[in-house]
Short mmCIF file of C-alpha atoms and ligand atoms in Angstrom, two decimals:
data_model
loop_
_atom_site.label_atom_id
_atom_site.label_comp_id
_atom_site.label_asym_id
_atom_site.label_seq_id
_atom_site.Cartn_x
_atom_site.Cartn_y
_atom_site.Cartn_z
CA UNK A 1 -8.05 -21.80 2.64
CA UNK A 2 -4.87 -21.40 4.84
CA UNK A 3 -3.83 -18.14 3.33
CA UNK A 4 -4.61 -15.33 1.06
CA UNK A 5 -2.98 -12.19 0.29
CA UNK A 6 -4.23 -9.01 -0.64
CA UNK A 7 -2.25 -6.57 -2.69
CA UNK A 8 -2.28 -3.63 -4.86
CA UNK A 9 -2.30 -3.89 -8.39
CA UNK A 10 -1.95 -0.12 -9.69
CA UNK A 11 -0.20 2.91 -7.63
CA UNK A 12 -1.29 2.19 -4.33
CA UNK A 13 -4.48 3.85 -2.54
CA UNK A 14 -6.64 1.01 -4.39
CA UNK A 15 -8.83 0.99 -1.07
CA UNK A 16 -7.12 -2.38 0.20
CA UNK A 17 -7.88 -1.58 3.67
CA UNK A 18 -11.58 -1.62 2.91
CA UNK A 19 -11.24 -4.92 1.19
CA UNK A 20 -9.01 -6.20 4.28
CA UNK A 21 -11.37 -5.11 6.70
CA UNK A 22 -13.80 -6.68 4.96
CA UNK A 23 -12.30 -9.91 4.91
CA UNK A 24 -10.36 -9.79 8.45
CA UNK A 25 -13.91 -11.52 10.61
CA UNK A 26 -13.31 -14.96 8.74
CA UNK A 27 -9.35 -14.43 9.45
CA UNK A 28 -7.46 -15.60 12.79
CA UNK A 29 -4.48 -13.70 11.88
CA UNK A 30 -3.75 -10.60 9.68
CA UNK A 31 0.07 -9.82 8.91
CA UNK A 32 1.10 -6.51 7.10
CA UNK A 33 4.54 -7.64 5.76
CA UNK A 34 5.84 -4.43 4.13
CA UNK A 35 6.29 -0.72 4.13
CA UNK A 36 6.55 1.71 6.70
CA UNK A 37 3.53 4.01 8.43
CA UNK A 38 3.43 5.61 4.54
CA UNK A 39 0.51 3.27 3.88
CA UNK A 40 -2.32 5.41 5.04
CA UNK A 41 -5.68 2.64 4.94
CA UNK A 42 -8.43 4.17 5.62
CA UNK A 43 -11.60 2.83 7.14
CA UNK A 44 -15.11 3.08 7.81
CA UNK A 45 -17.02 0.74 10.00
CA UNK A 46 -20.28 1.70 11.77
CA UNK A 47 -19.71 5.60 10.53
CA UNK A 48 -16.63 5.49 12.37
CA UNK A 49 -13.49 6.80 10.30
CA UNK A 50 -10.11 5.70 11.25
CA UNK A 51 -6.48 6.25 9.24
CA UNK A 52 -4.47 3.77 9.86
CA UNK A 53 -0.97 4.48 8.96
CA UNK A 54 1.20 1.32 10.50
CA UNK A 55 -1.07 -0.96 12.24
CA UNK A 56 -3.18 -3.82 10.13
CA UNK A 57 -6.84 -2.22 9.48
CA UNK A 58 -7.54 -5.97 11.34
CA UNK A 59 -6.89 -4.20 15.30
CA UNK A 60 -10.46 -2.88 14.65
CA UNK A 61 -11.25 -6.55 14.52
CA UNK A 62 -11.57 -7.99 18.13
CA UNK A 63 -10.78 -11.57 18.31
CA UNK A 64 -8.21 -11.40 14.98
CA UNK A 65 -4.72 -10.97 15.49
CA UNK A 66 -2.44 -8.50 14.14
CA UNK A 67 1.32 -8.82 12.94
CA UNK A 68 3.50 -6.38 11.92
CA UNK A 69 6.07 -8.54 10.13
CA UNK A 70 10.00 -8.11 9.68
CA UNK A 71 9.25 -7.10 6.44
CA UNK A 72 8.23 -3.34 7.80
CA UNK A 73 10.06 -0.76 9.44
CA UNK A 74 8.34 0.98 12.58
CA UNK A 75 8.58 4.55 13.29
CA UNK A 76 8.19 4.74 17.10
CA UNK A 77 6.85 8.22 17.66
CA UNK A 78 4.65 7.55 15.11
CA UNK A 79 3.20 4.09 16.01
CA UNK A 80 3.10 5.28 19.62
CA UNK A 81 0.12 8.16 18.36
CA UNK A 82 -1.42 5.35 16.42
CA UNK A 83 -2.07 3.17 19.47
CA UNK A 84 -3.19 6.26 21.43
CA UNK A 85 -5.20 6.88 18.36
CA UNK A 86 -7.16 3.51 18.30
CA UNK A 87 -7.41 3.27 22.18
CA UNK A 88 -9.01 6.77 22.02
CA UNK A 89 -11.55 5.17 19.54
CA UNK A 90 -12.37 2.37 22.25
CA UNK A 91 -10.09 -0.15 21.14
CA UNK A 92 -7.59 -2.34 22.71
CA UNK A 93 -5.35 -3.52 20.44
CA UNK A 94 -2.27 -4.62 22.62
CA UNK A 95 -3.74 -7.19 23.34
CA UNK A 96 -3.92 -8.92 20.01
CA UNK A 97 -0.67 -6.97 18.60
CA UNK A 98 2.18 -8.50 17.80
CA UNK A 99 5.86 -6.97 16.62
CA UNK A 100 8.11 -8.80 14.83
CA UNK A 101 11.37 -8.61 16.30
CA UNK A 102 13.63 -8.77 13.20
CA UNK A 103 11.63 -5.55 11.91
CA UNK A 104 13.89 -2.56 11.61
CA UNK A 105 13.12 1.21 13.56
CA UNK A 106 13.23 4.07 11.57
CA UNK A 107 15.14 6.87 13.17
CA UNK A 108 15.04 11.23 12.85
CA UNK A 109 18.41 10.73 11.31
CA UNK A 110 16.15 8.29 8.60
CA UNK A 111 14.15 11.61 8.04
CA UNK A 112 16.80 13.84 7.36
CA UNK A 113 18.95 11.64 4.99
CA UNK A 114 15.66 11.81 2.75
CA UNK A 115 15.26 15.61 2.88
CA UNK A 116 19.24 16.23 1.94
CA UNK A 117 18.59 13.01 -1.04
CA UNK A 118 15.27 14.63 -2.78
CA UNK A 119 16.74 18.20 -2.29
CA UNK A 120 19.89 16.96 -4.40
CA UNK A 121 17.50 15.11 -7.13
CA UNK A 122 15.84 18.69 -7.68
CA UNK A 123 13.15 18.26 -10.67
CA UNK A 124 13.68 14.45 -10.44
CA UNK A 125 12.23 14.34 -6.89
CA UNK A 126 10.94 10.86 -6.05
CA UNK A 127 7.82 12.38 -4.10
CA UNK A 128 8.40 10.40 -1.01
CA UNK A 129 6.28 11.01 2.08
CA UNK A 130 9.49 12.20 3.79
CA UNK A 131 9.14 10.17 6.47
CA UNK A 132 12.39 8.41 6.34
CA UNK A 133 10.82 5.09 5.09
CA UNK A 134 13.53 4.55 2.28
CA UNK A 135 16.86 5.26 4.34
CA UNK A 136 15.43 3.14 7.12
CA UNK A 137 15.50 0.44 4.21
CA UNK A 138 18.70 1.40 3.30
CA UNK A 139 20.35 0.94 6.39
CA UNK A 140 18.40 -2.53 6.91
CA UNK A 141 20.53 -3.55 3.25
CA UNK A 142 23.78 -2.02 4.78
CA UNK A 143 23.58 -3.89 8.04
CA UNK A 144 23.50 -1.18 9.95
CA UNK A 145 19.93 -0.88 11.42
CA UNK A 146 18.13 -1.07 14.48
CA UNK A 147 15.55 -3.40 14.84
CA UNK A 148 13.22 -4.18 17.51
CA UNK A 149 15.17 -7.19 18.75
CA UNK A 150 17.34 -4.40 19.97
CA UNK A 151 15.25 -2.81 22.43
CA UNK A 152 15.83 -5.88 24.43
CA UNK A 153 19.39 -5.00 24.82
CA UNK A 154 20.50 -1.27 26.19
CA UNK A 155 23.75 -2.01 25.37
CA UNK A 156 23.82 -3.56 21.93
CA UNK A 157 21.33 -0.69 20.78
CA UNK A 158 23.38 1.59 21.95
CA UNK A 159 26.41 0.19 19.91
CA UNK A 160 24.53 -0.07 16.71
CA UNK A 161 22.83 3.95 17.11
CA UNK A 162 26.39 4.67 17.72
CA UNK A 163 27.85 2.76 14.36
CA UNK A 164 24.68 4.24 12.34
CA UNK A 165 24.84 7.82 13.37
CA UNK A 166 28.82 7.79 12.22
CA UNK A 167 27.79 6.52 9.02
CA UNK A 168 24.70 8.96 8.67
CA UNK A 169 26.30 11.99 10.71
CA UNK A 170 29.08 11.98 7.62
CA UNK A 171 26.74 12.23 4.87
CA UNK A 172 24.83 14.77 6.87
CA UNK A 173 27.75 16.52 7.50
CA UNK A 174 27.45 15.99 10.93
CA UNK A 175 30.09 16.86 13.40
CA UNK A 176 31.45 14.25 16.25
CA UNK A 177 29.41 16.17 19.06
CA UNK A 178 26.28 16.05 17.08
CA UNK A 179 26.00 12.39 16.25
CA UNK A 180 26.77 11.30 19.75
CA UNK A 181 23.77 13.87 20.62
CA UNK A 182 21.36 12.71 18.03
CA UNK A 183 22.73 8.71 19.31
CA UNK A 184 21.41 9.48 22.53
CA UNK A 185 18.10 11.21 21.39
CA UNK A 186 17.24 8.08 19.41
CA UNK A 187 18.18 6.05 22.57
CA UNK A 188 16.12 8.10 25.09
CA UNK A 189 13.32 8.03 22.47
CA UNK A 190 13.62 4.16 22.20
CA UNK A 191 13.14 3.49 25.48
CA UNK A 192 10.44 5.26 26.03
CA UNK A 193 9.07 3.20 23.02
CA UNK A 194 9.86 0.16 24.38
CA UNK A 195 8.74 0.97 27.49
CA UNK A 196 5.03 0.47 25.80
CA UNK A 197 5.80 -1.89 23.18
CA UNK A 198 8.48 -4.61 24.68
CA UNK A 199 6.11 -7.17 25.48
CA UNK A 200 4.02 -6.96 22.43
CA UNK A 201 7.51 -7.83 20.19
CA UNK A 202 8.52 -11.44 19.34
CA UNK A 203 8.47 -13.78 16.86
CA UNK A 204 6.10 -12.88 14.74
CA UNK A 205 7.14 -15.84 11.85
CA UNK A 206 6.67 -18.38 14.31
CA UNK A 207 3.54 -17.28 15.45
CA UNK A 208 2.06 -17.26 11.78
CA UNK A 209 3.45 -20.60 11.41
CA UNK A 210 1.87 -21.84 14.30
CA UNK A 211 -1.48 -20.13 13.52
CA UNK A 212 -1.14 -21.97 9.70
CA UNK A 213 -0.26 -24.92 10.97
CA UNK A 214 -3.07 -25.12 13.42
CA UNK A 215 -5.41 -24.83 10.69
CA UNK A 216 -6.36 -21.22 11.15
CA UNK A 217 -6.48 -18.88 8.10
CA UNK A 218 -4.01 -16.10 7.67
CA UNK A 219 -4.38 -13.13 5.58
CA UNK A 220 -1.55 -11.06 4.31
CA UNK A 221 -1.87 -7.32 4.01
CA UNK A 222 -0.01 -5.13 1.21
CA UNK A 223 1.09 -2.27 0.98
CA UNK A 224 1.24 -0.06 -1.67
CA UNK A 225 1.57 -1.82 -4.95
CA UNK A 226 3.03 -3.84 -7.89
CA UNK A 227 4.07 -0.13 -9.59
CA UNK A 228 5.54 0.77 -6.65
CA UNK A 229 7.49 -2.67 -5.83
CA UNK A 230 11.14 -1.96 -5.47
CA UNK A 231 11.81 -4.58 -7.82
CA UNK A 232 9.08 -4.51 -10.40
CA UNK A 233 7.66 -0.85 -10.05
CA UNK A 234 8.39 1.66 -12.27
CA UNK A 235 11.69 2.42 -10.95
CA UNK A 236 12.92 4.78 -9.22
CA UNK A 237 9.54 5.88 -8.61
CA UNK A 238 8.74 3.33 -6.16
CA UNK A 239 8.83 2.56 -2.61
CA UNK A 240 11.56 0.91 -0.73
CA UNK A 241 10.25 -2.55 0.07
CA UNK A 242 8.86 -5.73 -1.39
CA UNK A 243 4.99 -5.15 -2.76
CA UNK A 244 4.12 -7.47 -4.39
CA UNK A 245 2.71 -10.81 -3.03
CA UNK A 246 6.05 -12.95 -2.76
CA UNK A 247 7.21 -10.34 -0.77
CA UNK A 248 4.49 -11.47 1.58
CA UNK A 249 6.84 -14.92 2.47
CA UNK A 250 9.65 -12.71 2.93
CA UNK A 251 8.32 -9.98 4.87
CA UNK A 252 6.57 -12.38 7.15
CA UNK A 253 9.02 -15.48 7.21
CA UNK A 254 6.59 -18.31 6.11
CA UNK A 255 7.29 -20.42 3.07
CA UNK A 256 5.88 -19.21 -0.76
CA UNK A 257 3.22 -21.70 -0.19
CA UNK A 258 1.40 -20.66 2.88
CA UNK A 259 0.73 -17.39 0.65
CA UNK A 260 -2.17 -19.29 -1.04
CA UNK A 261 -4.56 -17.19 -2.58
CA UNK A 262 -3.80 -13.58 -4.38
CA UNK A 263 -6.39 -10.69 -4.34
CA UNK A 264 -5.70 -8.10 -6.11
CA UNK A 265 -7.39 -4.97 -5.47
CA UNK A 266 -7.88 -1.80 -8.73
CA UNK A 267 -9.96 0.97 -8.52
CA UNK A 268 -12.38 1.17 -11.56
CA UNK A 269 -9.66 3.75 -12.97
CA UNK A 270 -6.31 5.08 -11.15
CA UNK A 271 -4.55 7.28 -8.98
CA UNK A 272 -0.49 7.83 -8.33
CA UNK A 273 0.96 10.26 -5.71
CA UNK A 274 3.98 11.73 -6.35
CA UNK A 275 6.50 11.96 -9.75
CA UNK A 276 7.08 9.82 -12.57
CA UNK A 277 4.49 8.70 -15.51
CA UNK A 278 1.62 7.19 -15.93
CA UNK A 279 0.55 6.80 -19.53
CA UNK A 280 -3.57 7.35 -19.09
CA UNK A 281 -3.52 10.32 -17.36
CA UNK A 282 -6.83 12.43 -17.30
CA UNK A 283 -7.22 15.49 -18.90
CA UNK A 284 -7.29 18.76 -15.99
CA UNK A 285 -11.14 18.51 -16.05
CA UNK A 286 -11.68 15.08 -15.51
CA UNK A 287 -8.83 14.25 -13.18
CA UNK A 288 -10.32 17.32 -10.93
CA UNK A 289 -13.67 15.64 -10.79
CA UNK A 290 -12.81 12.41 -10.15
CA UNK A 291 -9.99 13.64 -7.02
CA UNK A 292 -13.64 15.51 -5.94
CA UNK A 293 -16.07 12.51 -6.43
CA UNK A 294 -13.65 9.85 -5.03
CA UNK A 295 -12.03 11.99 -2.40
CA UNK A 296 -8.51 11.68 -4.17
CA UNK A 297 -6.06 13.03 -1.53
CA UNK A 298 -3.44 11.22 -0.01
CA UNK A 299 -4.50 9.82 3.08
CA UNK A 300 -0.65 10.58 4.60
CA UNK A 301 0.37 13.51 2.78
CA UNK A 302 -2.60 14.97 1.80
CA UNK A 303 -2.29 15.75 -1.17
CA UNK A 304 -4.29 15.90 -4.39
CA UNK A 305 -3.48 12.64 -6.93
CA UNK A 306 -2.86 12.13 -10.07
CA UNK A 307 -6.17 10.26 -11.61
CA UNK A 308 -5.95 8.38 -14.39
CA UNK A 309 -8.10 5.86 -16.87
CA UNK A 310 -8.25 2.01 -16.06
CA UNK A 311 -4.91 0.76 -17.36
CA UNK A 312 -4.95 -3.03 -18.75
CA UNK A 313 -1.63 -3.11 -19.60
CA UNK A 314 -0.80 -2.26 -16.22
CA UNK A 315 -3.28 -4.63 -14.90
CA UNK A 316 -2.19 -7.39 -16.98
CA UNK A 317 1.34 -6.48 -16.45
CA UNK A 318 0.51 -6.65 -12.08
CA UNK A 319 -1.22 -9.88 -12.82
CA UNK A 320 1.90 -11.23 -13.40
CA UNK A 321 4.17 -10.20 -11.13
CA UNK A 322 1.76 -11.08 -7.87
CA UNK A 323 0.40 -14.00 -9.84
CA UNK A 324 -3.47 -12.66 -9.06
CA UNK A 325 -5.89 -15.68 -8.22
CA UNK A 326 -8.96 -13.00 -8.37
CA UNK A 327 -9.64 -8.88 -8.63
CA UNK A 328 -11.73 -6.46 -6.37
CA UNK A 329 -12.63 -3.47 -8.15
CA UNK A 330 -13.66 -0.79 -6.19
CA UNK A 331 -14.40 2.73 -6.34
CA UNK A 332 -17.24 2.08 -9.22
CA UNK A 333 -19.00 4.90 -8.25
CA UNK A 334 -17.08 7.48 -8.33
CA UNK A 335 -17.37 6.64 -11.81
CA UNK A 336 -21.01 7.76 -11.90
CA UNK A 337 -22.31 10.38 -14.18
CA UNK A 338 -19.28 10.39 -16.38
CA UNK A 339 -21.10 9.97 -20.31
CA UNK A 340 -17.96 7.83 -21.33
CA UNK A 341 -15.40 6.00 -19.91
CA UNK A 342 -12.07 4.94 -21.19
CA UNK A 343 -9.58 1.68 -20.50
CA UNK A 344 -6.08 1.53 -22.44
CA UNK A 345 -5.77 -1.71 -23.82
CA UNK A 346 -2.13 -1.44 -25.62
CA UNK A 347 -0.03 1.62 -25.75
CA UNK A 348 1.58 3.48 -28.61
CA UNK A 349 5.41 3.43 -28.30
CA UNK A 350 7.75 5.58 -30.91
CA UNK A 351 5.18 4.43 -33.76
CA UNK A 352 4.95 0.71 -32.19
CA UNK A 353 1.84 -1.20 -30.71
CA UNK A 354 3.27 -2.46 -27.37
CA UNK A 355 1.18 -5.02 -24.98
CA UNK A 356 3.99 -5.34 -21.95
CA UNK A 357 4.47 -2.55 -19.02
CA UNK A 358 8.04 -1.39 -20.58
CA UNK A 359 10.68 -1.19 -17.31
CA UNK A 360 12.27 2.16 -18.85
CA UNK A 361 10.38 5.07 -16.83
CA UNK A 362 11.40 7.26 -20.15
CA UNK A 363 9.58 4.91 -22.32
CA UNK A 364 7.12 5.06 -20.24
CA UNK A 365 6.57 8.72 -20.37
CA UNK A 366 6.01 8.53 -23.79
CA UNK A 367 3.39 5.50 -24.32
CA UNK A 368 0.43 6.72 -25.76
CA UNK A 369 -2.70 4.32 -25.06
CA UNK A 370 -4.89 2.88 -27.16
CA UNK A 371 -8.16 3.54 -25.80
CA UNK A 372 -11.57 1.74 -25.58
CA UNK A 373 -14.31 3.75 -24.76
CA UNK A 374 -17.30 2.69 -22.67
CA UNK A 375 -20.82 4.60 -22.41
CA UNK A 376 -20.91 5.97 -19.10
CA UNK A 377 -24.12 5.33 -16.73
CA UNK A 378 -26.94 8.34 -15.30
CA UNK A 379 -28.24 5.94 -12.52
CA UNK A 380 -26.10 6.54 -8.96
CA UNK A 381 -24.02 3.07 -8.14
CA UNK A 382 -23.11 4.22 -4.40
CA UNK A 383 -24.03 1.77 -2.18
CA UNK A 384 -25.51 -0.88 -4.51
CA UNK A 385 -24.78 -4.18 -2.95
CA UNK A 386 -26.68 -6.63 -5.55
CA UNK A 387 -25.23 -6.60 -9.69
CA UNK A 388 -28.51 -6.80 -10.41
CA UNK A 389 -29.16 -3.52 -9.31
CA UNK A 390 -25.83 -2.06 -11.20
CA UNK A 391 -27.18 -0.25 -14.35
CA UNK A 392 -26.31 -2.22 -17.29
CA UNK A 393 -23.44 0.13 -18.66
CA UNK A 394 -21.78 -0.21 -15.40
CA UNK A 395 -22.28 -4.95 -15.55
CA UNK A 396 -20.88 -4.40 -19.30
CA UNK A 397 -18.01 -2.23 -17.62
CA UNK A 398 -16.87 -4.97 -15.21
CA UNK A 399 -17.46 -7.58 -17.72
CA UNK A 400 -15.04 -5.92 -20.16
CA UNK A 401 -12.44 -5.48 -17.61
CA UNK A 402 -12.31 -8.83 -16.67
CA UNK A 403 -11.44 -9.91 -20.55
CA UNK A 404 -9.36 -7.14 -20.75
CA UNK A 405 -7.02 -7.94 -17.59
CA UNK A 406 -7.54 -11.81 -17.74
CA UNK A 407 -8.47 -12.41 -13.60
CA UNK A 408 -12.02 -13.08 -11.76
CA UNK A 409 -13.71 -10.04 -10.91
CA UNK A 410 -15.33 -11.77 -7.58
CA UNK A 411 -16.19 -7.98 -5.73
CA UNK A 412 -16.90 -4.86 -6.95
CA UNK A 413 -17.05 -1.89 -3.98
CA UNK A 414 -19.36 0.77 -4.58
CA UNK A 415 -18.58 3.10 -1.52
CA UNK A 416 -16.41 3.49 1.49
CA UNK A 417 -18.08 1.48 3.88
CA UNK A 418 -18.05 -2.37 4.02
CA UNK A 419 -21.53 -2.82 3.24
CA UNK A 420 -21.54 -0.72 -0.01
CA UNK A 421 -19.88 -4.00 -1.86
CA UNK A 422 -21.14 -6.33 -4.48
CA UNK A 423 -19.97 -10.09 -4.59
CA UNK A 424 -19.53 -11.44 -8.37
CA UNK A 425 -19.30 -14.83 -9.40
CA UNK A 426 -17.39 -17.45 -7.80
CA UNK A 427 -14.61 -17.10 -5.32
CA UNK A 428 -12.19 -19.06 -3.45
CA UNK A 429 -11.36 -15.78 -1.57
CA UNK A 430 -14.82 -14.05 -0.46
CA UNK A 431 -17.50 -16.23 1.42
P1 LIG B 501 -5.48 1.80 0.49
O1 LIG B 501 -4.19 2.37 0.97
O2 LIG B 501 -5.31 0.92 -0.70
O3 LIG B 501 -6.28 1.16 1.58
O4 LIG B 501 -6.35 3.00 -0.04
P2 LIG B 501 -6.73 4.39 0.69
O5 LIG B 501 -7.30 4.11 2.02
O6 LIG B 501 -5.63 5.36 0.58
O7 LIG B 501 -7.83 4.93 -0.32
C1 LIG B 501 -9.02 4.38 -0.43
C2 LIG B 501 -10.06 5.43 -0.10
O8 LIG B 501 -11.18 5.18 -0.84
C3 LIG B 501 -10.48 5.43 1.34
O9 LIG B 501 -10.83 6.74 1.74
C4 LIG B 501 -11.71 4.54 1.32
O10 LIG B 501 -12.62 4.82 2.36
C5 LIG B 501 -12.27 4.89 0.00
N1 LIG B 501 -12.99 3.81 -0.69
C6 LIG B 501 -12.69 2.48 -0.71
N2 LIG B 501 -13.54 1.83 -1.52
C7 LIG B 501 -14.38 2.78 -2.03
C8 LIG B 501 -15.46 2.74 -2.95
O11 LIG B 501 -15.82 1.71 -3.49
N3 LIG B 501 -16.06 3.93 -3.25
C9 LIG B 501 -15.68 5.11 -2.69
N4 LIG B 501 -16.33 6.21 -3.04
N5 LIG B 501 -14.66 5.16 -1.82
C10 LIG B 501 -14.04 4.03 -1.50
#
């Protein structure tokens, strides 16, 4: 198995990281090939909680290596706490960190061009994370970024601050004195960043080619998910970067093949952060117990999500566009105690039955799903680790969505730490 990749299938916050952290001990090399330090993974191993924002959950891992890819941008200040953050917690993860150098710095001036853009949208905010993840993208399109190949060269970075803070500063309405000033902020701050980091950035495609073609397995980290893929999301409510798992070649420069395998990872229902619809949202009282049971707050931002019922379409739809060997489900239990549970299995579209995830976000708003309803189950599922031990409702549950959606259900995850999981049937992914 030279490579597998592990993605989101819904709106993000699926509980990948548990799933990759899970996985990383059979892995030589773990590559996160997208997105910026808006991923927020958390993870629980030995009672120990960590939020990792930027970093692949793998540094907890010693002996597996971690790659940020070119496919990410990097937020110095920000991965500068999260390395003081996992040494505090007795880790040494330089060691086994790698940068890659074609990955692109996000700036203040990043931060600020996304406050003026969602002030001017108004009621059609995006609901970014603010953290300047989308303009850092944007400048990576117009050739006009920094990336960490840059901090090699005083000079040359220099030159390109100076070029991007022109561009920025006249959005911003910036005045000549005040981009030179924020140009040599972002300098002083750089080098102070790669003061730490320099020797921990390099090629980070050649390495994972190396690693694949010494034999050793590589596993590819998403983040967020197919519905928030730049491409095949539900645009423009969507992040900034490639999601889904061919952007895992391109954000870590190794050919489609040495992908290999595609896990896709769905909660037993669904959660989005931020605006735009989602067509099986829960009514008030059930979306508040579930953001209770399953601890729904954004692990960046904080704040409360949007629950909704196990989509199929959705599913089905994400099934396509990663081209999903196999499915984790997790979050069964916060399921628990509900007396009936629902899936959408087609929506309702201006008086038409409709089986495909339409690309129109208004058409989306006003799907109506067709439901099928489940009995719930009494008995608790948190930290069952055998099926057998699943109450019956709950077997019939996973059964159903594996019809529905079409993909091998090979885990099911019935708590935040890696031992509350339940292997299920065969896989070419799990041991
Ligand atoms: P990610 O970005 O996809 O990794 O997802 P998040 O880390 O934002 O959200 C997943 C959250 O759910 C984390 O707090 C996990 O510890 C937690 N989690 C993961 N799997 C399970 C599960 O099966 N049951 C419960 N109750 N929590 C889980």
């Amino acid at each position: 198995m030279p490579g597998v990749a592990v993605v989101g299938t819904q709106w993000g916050d699926e509980g990948k990281g548990k799933v990759v952290d899970l996985l990383a001990p059979g892995f030589h090399t773990v590559v996160r090939f997208g997105g910026g330090h808006n991923a927020g993974h958390t993870v629980v191993a030995d009672g120990r909680k960590l939020v990792l924002h930027l970093l692949p959950s793998a540094v907890l891992h010693p002996g597996v290596r971690s790659v940020i890819g070119n496919g990410c941008v990097v937020d110095p200040e920000a991965c500068l706490a999260e390395l003081d953050e996992v040494e505090a917690a007795g880790l040494d993860p330089g060691a086994r960190l790698l940068f890659s150098e074609r990955a692109h710095c996000i700036l203040d001036v990043h931060r600020e061009v996304e406050a003026l853009e969602e002030s001017l949208r108004g009621k059609g905010e995006i609901g970014t994370t603010r953290r300047g993840i989308g303009p850092a993208y944007e400048d990576k399109a117009g050739r006009r970024g920094v990336r960490l190949a840059d901090l090699r060269d005083r000079d040359q970075r220099d030159g390109r601050l100076a070029h991007l803070m022109a561009v920025r500063g006249r959005l911003l309405g910036w005045s000549r004195e005040r981009q030179c000033e924020e140009a040599r902020a972002a300098g002083a701050l750089l080098d102070r960043f790669a003061e730490r980091v320099l020797p921990l950035i390099g090629d980070a495609s050649l390495a994972i080619t190396g690693a694949l073609a010494a034999g050793h397995a590589v596993l590819f980290e998403g983040a967020q998910a197919a519905l928030l893929d730049i491409d095949h999301g539900s645009y423009p409510f969507v992040t900034s970067s490639s999601a889904v798992a061919a952007g895992a070649a391109v954000g870590s420069g190794v050919g489609p093949a040495a992908v290999g395998r595609v896990l896709g990872v769905a909660k037993a229902y669904q959660t989005r952060v931020g605006g735009g619809p989602m067509p099986t949202e829960m009514t008030e009282a059930d979306n508040a117990r579930v953001v209770r049971r399953g601890n729904e707050y954004g692990a960046s931002t904080g704040r409360p999500r949007r629950c909704g019922w196990f989509d199929a379409v959705v599913l089905r739809y994400s099934r396509r566009v990663h081209g999903l060997d196999e499915l984790a489900i997790t979050k069964l239990d916060v399921l628990d105690g509900f007396s009936r549970i629902r899936v959408a299995v087609r929506y309702r579209l201006d008086g038409e039955s409709v089986s495909e995830f339409p690309a129109d976000p208004e058409a989306i708003g006003r799907c109506r799903p067709e439901y099928r309803t489940f009995s719930g189950w009494r008995r608790p599922t948190g930290g069952v680790t055998r099926m057998e031990d699943l109450p019956r409702e709950a077997r019939v549950y996973l059964d159903a969505l594996e019809e529905l959606t079409g993909v091998p259900i090979t885990l099911a995850s019935t708590g935040p730490d890696r031992l509350a999981s339940i292997r299920r049937g065969p896989s070419r992914i799990f041991p």
